Coordinates of C-alpha atoms in Angstrom, one line a residue:
M1 CA -0.1 0.1 0.2
A2 CA 0.9 3.5 -0.7
L3 CA 1.0 6.0 2.4
I4 CA 1.6 10.1 1.2
N5 CA 2.6 11.7 4.0
R6 CA 2.5 15.5 4.3
S7 CA 5.3 16.8 6.3
T8 CA 6.9 20.4 7.0
S9 CA 10.9 19.9 6.1
Q10 CA 12.7 23.3 6.2
G11 CA 9.4 25.1 5.2
S12 CA 8.2 22.5 2.3
T13 CA 5.8 20.3 1.9
A14 CA 7.2 16.7 1.7
M15 CA 4.6 13.8 -0.3
S16 CA 5.0 10.6 0.0
A17 CA 3.2 7.6 -1.4
T18 CA 3.6 4.5 -0.6
A19 CA 3.6 0.6 -3.0
R20 CA 2.4 -2.6 -1.4
Q21 CA 3.0 -5.9 -4.2
R22 CA -1.1 -7.3 -4.7
E23 CA 0.4 -9.9 -7.1
G24 CA 3.3 -10.4 -9.8
Y25 CA 4.1 -6.6 -10.8
T26 CA 0.6 -5.2 -9.5
H27 CA 0.9 -2.8 -6.9
D28 CA -1.4 -0.9 -4.9
V29 CA -0.4 2.5 -4.2
V30 CA -1.8 4.8 -1.6
V31 CA -1.6 8.5 -1.9
G32 CA -3.2 10.1 1.0
R33 CA -6.9 8.7 1.1
H34 CA -6.2 7.7 -3.0
K35 CA -6.0 4.7 -3.5
I36 CA -4.6 3.7 -7.4
T37 CA -3.1 0.6 -9.2
A38 CA 0.1 0.4 -10.9
D39 CA 1.5 -2.3 -12.9
E40 CA 3.1 -3.6 -16.3
P41 CA 1.4 -4.0 -19.7
E42 CA 1.0 -7.6 -20.6
N43 CA 4.2 -7.3 -23.0
Q44 CA 6.1 -6.3 -19.5
G45 CA 5.0 -9.2 -17.3
G46 CA 1.9 -8.0 -15.9
Q47 CA -1.4 -8.1 -16.2
D48 CA -2.2 -4.4 -17.2
L49 CA -5.0 -3.4 -14.5
G50 CA -3.5 0.2 -14.0
P51 CA -1.0 2.9 -15.5
S52 CA 2.8 1.7 -15.3
P53 CA 5.1 4.0 -13.1
Q54 CA 6.5 5.5 -16.5
E55 CA 2.7 6.2 -17.6
L56 CA 1.8 7.8 -14.1
L57 CA 5.3 10.0 -14.2
S58 CA 3.3 11.2 -17.6
A59 CA 0.5 11.6 -15.8
A60 CA 1.4 13.8 -13.1
L61 CA 3.5 16.1 -15.2
A62 CA 0.1 16.4 -17.6
S63 CA -2.1 17.0 -14.9
C64 CA 0.2 19.4 -12.8
T65 CA 0.8 21.5 -15.5
A66 CA -2.6 21.7 -16.6
V67 CA -4.1 22.8 -13.0
T68 CA -1.4 25.1 -13.4
M69 CA -2.6 27.1 -16.5
E70 CA -6.3 26.8 -15.1
M71 CA -5.2 28.0 -11.6
Y72 CA -3.9 31.3 -13.1
A73 CA -6.2 31.5 -16.0
K74 CA -9.3 31.6 -13.2
R75 CA -7.1 34.5 -11.2
K76 CA -7.2 36.5 -14.5
G77 CA -10.7 35.5 -15.5
W78 CA -9.4 34.0 -18.8
N79 CA -11.8 31.1 -20.1
I80 CA -10.2 28.1 -20.9
E81 CA -12.3 25.1 -21.1
G82 CA -11.1 22.9 -23.4
L83 CA -8.1 23.0 -22.4
E84 CA -6.0 19.6 -22.6
V85 CA -2.2 19.1 -21.9
E86 CA -0.5 15.6 -23.2
A87 CA 2.4 14.8 -21.3
R88 CA 4.4 11.4 -23.3
Y89 CA 8.9 10.4 -22.6
S90 CA 10.4 7.6 -23.8
P91 CA 12.7 6.2 -21.2
A92 CA 16.6 8.0 -21.4
E93 CA 18.8 6.0 -23.4
R94 CA 22.0 5.7 -21.9
G95 CA 24.3 8.6 -22.7
C96 CA 21.3 10.7 -23.7
P97 CA 18.9 12.7 -21.2
T98 CA 15.3 12.2 -20.7
R99 CA 12.9 14.0 -23.0
F100 CA 9.8 14.7 -22.5
E101 CA 7.1 16.6 -25.0
V102 CA 4.1 18.7 -23.4
V103 CA 1.5 19.1 -26.0
M104 CA -0.9 21.8 -24.9
R105 CA -4.1 22.2 -26.0
M106 CA -6.1 25.6 -25.9
P107 CA -9.1 27.2 -26.9
E108 CA -9.3 29.2 -30.8
R109 CA -11.2 31.7 -28.6
L110 CA -7.3 33.1 -26.8
T111 CA -5.7 35.9 -28.1
E112 CA -1.9 35.4 -29.0
E113 CA -1.1 36.8 -26.0
Q114 CA -3.0 34.3 -23.3
V115 CA -1.4 31.9 -25.4
E116 CA 1.7 32.8 -24.8
R117 CA 1.1 33.7 -21.1
L118 CA 0.3 30.5 -20.2
Q119 CA 3.0 28.4 -22.1
V120 CA 5.5 30.2 -19.6
I121 CA 3.4 29.0 -16.7
A122 CA 2.9 25.8 -17.5
A123 CA 6.1 25.7 -17.2
K124 CA 6.2 26.8 -14.0
C125 CA 4.5 23.8 -12.6
P126 CA 5.8 22.3 -9.7
V127 CA 6.1 18.8 -11.7
H128 CA 7.9 20.3 -14.3
R129 CA 10.0 22.4 -12.0
T130 CA 11.3 18.9 -10.2
L131 CA 12.0 17.0 -13.4
E132 CA 14.5 19.9 -15.0
G133 CA 16.0 20.5 -10.9
E134 CA 18.5 18.3 -10.2
V135 CA 17.2 15.3 -7.8
A136 CA 19.2 13.6 -4.9
F137 CA 17.5 10.3 -3.8
D138 CA 18.2 9.7 0.0
E139 CA 17.6 5.9 -0.1
R140 CA 17.6 3.3 3.2
V141 CA 16.6 -0.2 3.8
E142 CA 14.3 -0.7 7.2
Q143 CA 13.7 -4.6 7.8
S144 CA 10.9 -5.2 10.5

């Protein structure tokens, strides 16, 4: 099971999720009060009972980008109904950077200035900033 804790550490909010194996590659992931299933596709040995961890990364980027743009548009009083964000990536090959492709489909009624501003704001979503920033891992094993 996955558990998300939002604890404040040095003025920031830490997020966490816990994955617990259900069967094979199928895992129950608990994030706060939410439970999702992660799995691998059948051609990778899974049962395809949920998105793969790689797909969840794309989902995090797409949804964060969309929400960030929507929050900004709401503050500005802009109608962006129909906005759609698609994020995809392929895992990096050795020696190459991971490349993300983000496609923002915006309503035609928006002005060029609004579109440009929303594109700038999109790159400020927390997931985007995390992925483009330096990442450090603190890993440990606990046994019980």
